[in-house]
Amino acid sequence: MSQTYEHEEVVVRRGRRSGLPIIAAVHSRALGPAVGGCRMRRYDSWRDGLTDALRLSEAMTYKAAVAGLDFGGGKSVIAVDRDTDLTAALREAALEDLGELIAPWQGSYRTGPDIGTGPQDMLVLKRFTPYAYCAPEEHGGTGDSGGPTASGVLAALRAAGRHVFGDASCAGRTVVVSGFGSVGGRVAAGLAAEGARVLVSDVEESRREAALAAGFGWVEPDEALSVPADILVPAAVGGVLSEESVPRLAAPLVVGPANNQLTEDSVADTLARHGVVWVPDYVAGAGGIVYTLSRESDHDSHEAARKRVDGIGDTVSHVLELARSTGATPLRAARQLAESRLAAAAAPSPGA
């Protein structure tokens, strides 16, 4: 099924240093400068990277709007083909190409780490623009945003648990965390500390030993959706919830930070028909951007920024209550909240 995108600005360029496709997409600046991380990933075609940038930048617009941030949505992608040897030199050249592309925007698009990039990579981008967030702390940034992202997911889980089970505590519940990476590992640890029975899954078989050593159960990736559980936490790549996979779900609640979990928006209706409550990923996964912008843009203290991350629980409660009261899906309810902010920002001021 084709999808229509409405973006303010999209640039696709072959990097003059790296020769790799460099993509930057700005979906909206209605609420303020566009923000969204830099993804460096292997694709079958650069067009797949473009699709990723378009979908992710749109989701960032809604993520920022629902979270109450005065920022819009953007995303950048460095598309690496399957056969390219991504050496350290090529990696740095590609990042320099991206820095050269976004520098003329003078902060109207601001980036940070995403899949395939990290705090050290932001130092390369900072050669071209000061608007590269999450650089290492010793260089004035906030470093890895995985911790705040995981904290936001845990706040979302508690709020959603109260909505679905009548109790915010995860103690005694069985939770499957699909994706045992930086964020998923932290979410798993936080859930275990609350008394949950945690099963983890990852396509990287090498992570199995670490998971078992940490006291978690292990689930093979192709069984993660169908294992009987109270909660499923998608914490890896997107596209896990489709018309085909939803009937296999064995958990009544799905809350996680993986981007673009639905293969298409209509899957939200399928989830509802199967009695599954799904918290939109851009709501549950907003902790990283909330914390980073609070610290690096608003210059809040660590404590104040963490308090704003905890507020994601209130946002989730609002979304789920709105969905319940209106008969809408949580996706539609979240979109309604975001679109009301975007519409207000676009409306002419009185007397204009």
CSV table of C-alpha atoms in Angstrom, one decimal:
chain,number,residue,atom,x,y,z
A,1,MET,CA,0.0,0.0,0.0
A,2,SER,CA,1.4,3.4,-1.0
A,3,GLN,CA,1.5,6.2,1.5
A,4,THR,CA,1.5,9.9,1.0
A,5,TYR,CA,3.9,12.1,3.0
A,6,GLU,CA,3.7,15.8,3.6
A,7,HIS,CA,7.1,17.2,4.6
A,8,GLU,CA,8.4,20.7,4.6
A,9,GLU,CA,11.8,19.8,3.3
A,10,VAL,CA,13.6,16.7,2.1
A,11,VAL,CA,17.2,16.5,0.8
A,12,VAL,CA,18.8,13.4,-0.7
A,13,ARG,CA,22.5,13.8,-1.7
A,14,ARG,CA,25.4,11.6,-2.6
A,15,GLY,CA,28.1,12.5,-0.1
A,16,ARG,CA,31.0,14.1,-1.9
A,17,ARG,CA,33.5,12.5,0.6
A,18,SER,CA,31.9,9.1,1.2
A,19,GLY,CA,29.8,8.5,-1.9
A,20,LEU,CA,27.0,7.3,0.3
A,21,PRO,CA,23.4,8.4,0.1
A,22,ILE,CA,22.9,11.1,2.7
A,23,ILE,CA,19.2,11.9,3.5
A,24,ALA,CA,17.7,14.6,5.7
A,25,ALA,CA,13.9,15.0,6.1
A,26,VAL,CA,12.1,17.7,8.0
A,27,HIS,CA,8.4,16.9,8.5
A,28,SER,CA,7.3,20.0,10.4
A,29,ARG,CA,8.7,23.1,12.1
A,30,ALA,CA,5.3,24.4,13.2
A,31,LEU,CA,6.1,24.2,16.9
A,32,GLY,CA,9.7,25.0,16.6
A,33,PRO,CA,13.0,23.7,15.2
A,34,ALA,CA,12.8,20.1,13.9
A,35,VAL,CA,14.6,17.5,15.9
A,36,GLY,CA,15.4,13.9,15.1
A,37,GLY,CA,18.4,11.6,15.3
A,38,CYS,CA,20.9,10.5,12.7
A,39,ARG,CA,20.4,6.8,11.7
A,40,MET,CA,23.3,4.9,10.0
A,41,ARG,CA,22.0,1.6,8.8
A,42,ARG,CA,22.4,-0.9,6.0
A,43,TYR,CA,19.5,-1.0,3.4
A,44,ASP,CA,18.8,-3.0,0.3
A,45,SER,CA,18.3,0.4,-1.5
A,46,TRP,CA,18.8,4.0,-0.6
A,47,ARG,CA,15.0,4.4,-1.3
A,48,ASP,CA,14.4,2.2,1.8
A,49,GLY,CA,16.5,4.7,3.7
A,50,LEU,CA,14.4,7.6,2.4
A,51,THR,CA,11.2,5.8,3.4
A,52,ASP,CA,12.7,5.4,6.9
A,53,ALA,CA,13.6,9.1,7.1
A,54,LEU,CA,10.1,10.1,6.0
A,55,ARG,CA,8.3,7.9,8.4
A,56,LEU,CA,10.6,8.6,11.3
A,57,SER,CA,10.5,12.4,10.9
A,58,GLU,CA,6.7,12.4,10.8
A,59,ALA,CA,6.7,10.3,14.0
A,60,MET,CA,9.1,12.8,15.6
A,61,THR,CA,6.6,15.6,14.9
A,62,TYR,CA,3.9,13.7,16.8
A,63,LYS,CA,6.4,12.6,19.5
A,64,ALA,CA,7.4,16.2,20.3
A,65,ALA,CA,3.8,17.6,20.0
A,66,VAL,CA,2.2,15.0,22.4
A,67,ALA,CA,5.1,15.4,24.9
A,68,GLY,CA,4.4,19.2,25.0
A,69,LEU,CA,7.8,20.1,23.4
A,70,ASP,CA,8.2,23.3,21.3
A,71,PHE,CA,9.9,21.4,18.6
A,72,GLY,CA,9.0,19.8,15.3
A,73,GLY,CA,10.0,16.6,13.7
A,74,GLY,CA,13.0,15.6,11.5
A,75,LYS,CA,15.3,12.7,10.8
A,76,SER,CA,18.6,12.1,9.0
A,77,VAL,CA,19.7,8.8,7.4
A,78,ILE,CA,23.0,7.6,6.1
A,79,ALA,CA,22.1,4.7,3.9
A,80,VAL,CA,24.8,2.0,3.6
A,81,ASP,CA,24.3,-0.8,1.1
A,82,ARG,CA,24.6,-4.5,2.1
A,83,ASP,CA,28.0,-5.0,0.5
A,84,THR,CA,29.8,-1.8,1.6
A,85,ASP,CA,32.8,-2.2,4.0
A,86,LEU,CA,31.9,0.5,6.5
A,87,THR,CA,35.5,1.4,7.7
A,88,ALA,CA,36.2,4.0,10.3
A,89,ALA,CA,37.4,6.4,7.6
A,90,LEU,CA,34.2,5.9,5.5
A,91,ARG,CA,32.0,6.3,8.6
A,92,GLU,CA,33.7,9.6,9.5
A,93,ALA,CA,33.5,10.8,5.9
A,94,ALA,CA,29.7,10.0,5.8
A,95,LEU,CA,29.1,11.9,9.0
A,96,GLU,CA,31.1,14.9,7.6
A,97,ASP,CA,28.8,14.7,4.5
A,98,LEU,CA,25.8,14.9,6.8
A,99,GLY,CA,27.2,17.8,8.8
A,100,GLU,CA,27.8,19.7,5.5
A,101,LEU,CA,24.2,19.0,4.4
A,102,ILE,CA,22.5,20.2,7.6
A,103,ALA,CA,24.8,23.1,8.5
A,104,PRO,CA,23.0,25.6,6.2
A,105,TRP,CA,19.8,25.0,8.1
A,106,GLN,CA,21.3,26.9,11.0
A,107,GLY,CA,19.6,24.9,13.8
A,108,SER,CA,16.1,24.7,12.2
A,109,TYR,CA,16.9,20.9,12.1
A,110,ARG,CA,18.8,19.5,15.1
A,111,THR,CA,20.1,15.9,15.3
A,112,GLY,CA,21.4,13.4,17.8
A,113,PRO,CA,22.2,9.7,17.9
A,114,ASP,CA,20.0,7.0,16.5
A,115,ILE,CA,20.4,3.4,15.4
A,116,GLY,CA,24.0,3.0,14.2
A,117,THR,CA,25.3,6.3,15.7
A,118,GLY,CA,26.4,7.4,19.2
A,119,PRO,CA,27.7,10.2,21.3
A,120,GLN,CA,31.2,10.1,19.7
A,121,ASP,CA,29.7,10.6,16.3
A,122,MET,CA,28.1,13.8,17.4
A,123,LEU,CA,31.6,15.3,17.8
A,124,VAL,CA,32.1,14.9,14.1
A,125,LEU,CA,28.8,16.7,13.3
A,126,LYS,CA,29.7,19.4,15.8
A,127,ARG,CA,32.5,20.4,13.4
A,128,PHE,CA,29.8,21.7,11.1
A,129,THR,CA,26.9,22.6,13.5
A,130,PRO,CA,26.5,23.2,17.2
A,131,TYR,CA,23.0,21.6,17.0
A,132,ALA,CA,24.2,18.0,17.5
A,133,TYR,CA,22.8,16.7,20.8
A,134,CYS,CA,24.0,13.9,23.1
A,135,ALA,CA,27.7,14.4,22.6
A,136,PRO,CA,29.9,12.8,25.4
A,137,GLU,CA,29.4,14.6,28.8
A,138,GLU,CA,33.1,15.6,28.9
A,139,HIS,CA,32.4,17.6,25.7
A,140,GLY,CA,29.4,19.4,27.1
A,141,GLY,CA,26.6,17.0,26.0
A,142,THR,CA,24.3,14.7,27.8
A,143,GLY,CA,25.8,11.5,26.4
A,144,ASP,CA,23.8,8.3,25.9
A,145,SER,CA,20.1,8.9,26.0
A,146,GLY,CA,19.3,5.3,26.6
A,147,GLY,CA,18.8,5.8,30.3
A,148,PRO,CA,16.2,8.5,30.0
A,149,THR,CA,14.4,6.6,27.2
A,150,ALA,CA,14.2,3.5,29.4
A,151,SER,CA,12.9,5.6,32.4
A,152,GLY,CA,10.2,7.1,30.2
A,153,VAL,CA,9.2,3.6,29.0
A,154,LEU,CA,8.9,2.4,32.6
A,155,ALA,CA,6.8,5.4,33.5
A,156,ALA,CA,4.6,4.6,30.5
A,157,LEU,CA,4.3,0.9,31.6
A,158,ARG,CA,3.1,1.9,35.0
A,159,ALA,CA,0.5,4.2,33.7
A,160,ALA,CA,-0.7,1.7,31.1
A,161,GLY,CA,-0.7,-1.1,33.7
A,162,ARG,CA,-3.0,1.0,35.9
A,163,HIS,CA,-5.3,1.5,32.9
A,164,VAL,CA,-5.4,-2.2,31.8
A,165,PHE,CA,-4.8,-4.1,35.0
A,166,GLY,CA,-6.0,-1.6,37.6
A,167,ASP,CA,-2.6,-1.6,39.3
A,168,ALA,CA,0.5,0.4,38.2
A,169,SER,CA,2.9,-2.1,39.8
A,170,CYS,CA,4.6,-4.6,37.5
A,171,ALA,CA,5.3,-7.0,40.4
A,172,GLY,CA,4.3,-10.5,39.6
A,173,ARG,CA,3.6,-9.8,35.9
A,174,THR,CA,5.3,-11.6,33.1
A,175,VAL,CA,6.9,-9.2,30.6
A,176,VAL,CA,8.6,-10.0,27.3
A,177,VAL,CA,11.2,-7.4,26.3
A,178,SER,CA,11.9,-7.9,22.6
A,179,GLY,CA,15.3,-6.3,22.0
A,180,PHE,CA,18.1,-6.6,24.6
A,181,GLY,CA,20.1,-3.5,23.6
A,182,SER,CA,20.9,-0.2,25.4
A,183,VAL,CA,17.3,0.7,26.1
A,184,GLY,CA,15.7,-2.8,26.3
A,185,GLY,CA,18.4,-4.0,28.7
A,186,ARG,CA,17.7,-1.1,31.0
A,187,VAL,CA,13.9,-1.6,30.8
A,188,ALA,CA,14.4,-5.3,31.6
A,189,ALA,CA,16.5,-4.4,34.7
A,190,GLY,CA,14.0,-1.8,35.9
A,191,LEU,CA,11.1,-4.3,35.5
A,192,ALA,CA,13.0,-7.0,37.4
A,193,ALA,CA,13.7,-4.6,40.2
A,194,GLU,CA,10.0,-4.0,40.5
A,195,GLY,CA,9.4,-7.7,40.8
A,196,ALA,CA,8.3,-8.6,37.3
A,197,ARG,CA,9.2,-11.9,35.7
A,198,VAL,CA,11.2,-10.8,32.7
A,199,LEU,CA,11.8,-12.7,29.5
A,200,VAL,CA,14.1,-11.2,26.9
A,201,SER,CA,14.6,-11.8,23.2
A,202,ASP,CA,17.1,-10.5,20.6
A,203,VAL,CA,18.1,-11.4,17.1
A,204,GLU,CA,21.7,-11.2,18.3
A,205,GLU,CA,22.3,-14.7,19.7
A,206,SER,CA,25.4,-13.3,21.4
A,207,ARG,CA,23.2,-11.4,23.8
A,208,ARG,CA,21.6,-14.6,25.2
A,209,GLU,CA,24.5,-15.3,27.6
A,210,ALA,CA,24.4,-11.8,29.1
A,211,ALA,CA,20.6,-12.0,29.5
A,212,LEU,CA,20.7,-15.3,31.3
A,213,ALA,CA,23.6,-14.2,33.4
A,214,ALA,CA,21.5,-11.2,34.5
A,215,GLY,CA,18.7,-13.5,35.6
A,216,PHE,CA,16.3,-13.0,32.8
A,217,GLY,CA,14.5,-15.8,30.8
A,218,TRP,CA,15.2,-16.1,27.1
A,219,VAL,CA,12.8,-16.3,24.2
A,220,GLU,CA,13.7,-17.0,20.6
A,221,PRO,CA,12.9,-13.9,18.4
A,222,ASP,CA,10.3,-15.7,16.3
A,223,GLU,CA,8.4,-16.6,19.5
A,224,ALA,CA,8.5,-13.3,21.3
A,225,LEU,CA,5.0,-12.2,20.2
A,226,SER,CA,3.3,-15.5,21.0
A,227,VAL,CA,4.7,-16.3,24.4
A,228,PRO,CA,1.9,-15.9,27.1
A,229,ALA,CA,2.7,-12.7,29.0
A,230,ASP,CA,1.0,-9.7,30.5
A,231,ILE,CA,3.0,-7.1,28.7
A,232,LEU,CA,5.1,-7.1,25.5
A,233,VAL,CA,7.8,-4.4,25.2
A,234,PRO,CA,9.1,-3.9,21.6
A,235,ALA,CA,12.5,-2.4,22.1
A,236,ALA,CA,14.3,-3.2,18.8
A,237,VAL,CA,13.5,-2.3,15.2
A,238,GLY,CA,10.1,-1.3,14.0
A,239,GLY,CA,7.5,-3.1,11.8
A,240,VAL,CA,6.8,-5.8,14.3
A,241,LEU,CA,3.1,-5.3,14.5
A,242,SER,CA,1.2,-6.1,11.3
A,243,GLU,CA,-2.1,-7.6,10.2
A,244,GLU,CA,-0.4,-11.0,10.1
A,245,SER,CA,1.5,-10.8,13.5
A,246,VAL,CA,-1.2,-9.2,15.7
A,247,PRO,CA,-3.4,-12.4,15.8
A,248,ARG,CA,-0.3,-14.2,17.3
A,249,LEU,CA,0.0,-11.7,20.2
A,250,ALA,CA,-0.5,-13.3,23.6
A,251,ALA,CA,-0.1,-10.1,25.7
A,252,PRO,CA,-3.0,-7.8,26.4
A,253,LEU,CA,-0.7,-4.7,26.7
A,254,VAL,CA,2.0,-3.6,24.3
A,255,VAL,CA,4.3,-0.7,25.4
A,256,GLY,CA,7.8,-0.1,24.1
A,257,PRO,CA,10.3,2.4,22.6
A,258,ALA,CA,10.9,0.8,19.2
A,259,ASN,CA,10.1,3.3,16.4
A,260,ASN,CA,7.4,2.6,13.8
A,261,GLN,CA,6.1,-0.5,15.5
A,262,LEU,CA,3.0,-0.6,13.2
A,263,THR,CA,3.6,-1.6,9.5
A,264,GLU,CA,0.7,0.7,8.8
A,265,ASP,CA,-1.8,2.8,10.8
A,266,SER,CA,-4.7,0.5,10.2
A,267,VAL,CA,-3.0,-2.1,12.4
A,268,ALA,CA,-4.0,0.0,15.4
A,269,ASP,CA,-7.6,-0.9,14.6
A,270,THR,CA,-6.6,-4.6,14.3
A,271,LEU,CA,-5.0,-4.4,17.8
A,272,ALA,CA,-8.2,-2.9,19.2
A,273,ARG,CA,-10.3,-5.7,17.7
A,274,HIS,CA,-8.1,-8.3,19.3
A,275,GLY,CA,-8.4,-6.6,22.7
A,276,VAL,CA,-4.8,-5.5,22.8
A,277,VAL,CA,-4.1,-2.1,24.3
A,278,TRP,CA,-1.1,-0.5,22.4
A,279,VAL,CA,0.6,2.7,23.6
A,280,PRO,CA,1.9,4.5,20.5
A,281,ASP,CA,5.6,4.2,20.3
A,282,TYR,CA,6.2,7.9,19.9
A,283,VAL,CA,4.5,8.4,23.3
A,284,ALA,CA,6.2,5.6,25.2
A,285,GLY,CA,9.6,6.3,23.7
A,286,ALA,CA,9.8,10.0,24.3
A,287,GLY,CA,12.1,9.9,27.4
A,288,GLY,CA,15.3,10.5,25.5
A,289,ILE,CA,14.2,13.5,23.6
A,290,VAL,CA,12.4,15.0,26.6
A,291,TYR,CA,15.5,14.7,28.8
A,292,THR,CA,18.0,15.8,26.1
A,293,LEU,CA,16.1,18.9,25.1
A,294,SER,CA,15.3,19.8,28.7
A,295,ARG,CA,19.0,19.7,29.5
A,296,GLU,CA,20.7,20.9,26.3
A,297,SER,CA,18.1,23.4,25.0
A,298,ASP,CA,16.3,24.6,28.1
A,299,HIS,CA,19.3,24.1,30.4
A,300,ASP,CA,17.3,22.4,33.1
A,301,SER,CA,19.0,20.5,35.9
A,302,HIS,CA,19.2,16.8,35.9
A,303,GLU,CA,16.5,16.5,38.5
A,304,ALA,CA,14.1,18.8,36.6
A,305,ALA,CA,14.7,16.9,33.4
A,306,ARG,CA,14.1,13.6,35.0
A,307,LYS,CA,10.8,14.9,36.4
A,308,ARG,CA,9.7,15.9,32.9
A,309,VAL,CA,10.6,12.3,31.8
A,310,ASP,CA,8.4,10.9,34.6
A,311,GLY,CA,5.6,13.1,33.2
A,312,ILE,CA,5.3,10.6,30.3
A,313,GLY,CA,3.2,8.5,32.6
A,314,ASP,CA,0.7,11.4,32.8
A,315,THR,CA,0.7,11.7,29.0
A,316,VAL,CA,0.0,8.0,28.6
A,317,SER,CA,-2.9,8.1,31.1
A,318,HIS,CA,-4.3,11.1,29.2
A,319,VAL,CA,-4.1,9.3,25.8
A,320,LEU,CA,-5.6,6.0,27.1
A,321,GLU,CA,-8.4,7.8,28.9
A,322,LEU,CA,-9.2,9.9,25.8
A,323,ALA,CA,-9.2,6.7,23.8
A,324,ARG,CA,-11.6,5.0,26.2
A,325,SER,CA,-14.0,7.9,26.5
A,326,THR,CA,-14.2,8.5,22.8
A,327,GLY,CA,-14.1,4.9,21.5
A,328,ALA,CA,-10.9,5.8,19.5
A,329,THR,CA,-7.7,3.8,19.3
A,330,PRO,CA,-4.8,5.1,21.4
A,331,LEU,CA,-3.1,6.0,18.1
A,332,ARG,CA,-6.1,8.2,17.1
A,333,ALA,CA,-6.2,9.7,20.5
A,334,ALA,CA,-2.5,10.5,20.5
A,335,ARG,CA,-2.8,12.0,17.0
A,336,GLN,CA,-5.8,14.1,18.2
A,337,LEU,CA,-3.7,15.6,21.0
A,338,ALA,CA,-0.8,16.3,18.7
A,339,GLU,CA,-2.8,17.7,15.9
A,340,SER,CA,-4.6,20.1,18.2
A,341,ARG,CA,-1.2,21.5,19.2
A,342,LEU,CA,-0.1,21.7,15.6
A,343,ALA,CA,-3.3,23.4,14.5
A,344,ALA,CA,-3.0,25.9,17.3
A,345,ALA,CA,0.5,26.8,16.3
A,346,ALA,CA,-0.6,27.2,12.7
A,347,ALA,CA,-3.6,29.4,13.5
A,348,PRO,CA,-3.1,33.2,12.9
A,349,SER,CA,-2.7,35.2,16.1
A,350,PRO,CA,-5.6,37.5,17.1
A,351,GLY,CA,-5.3,40.8,15.2
A,352,ALA,CA,-2.9,39.4,12.6
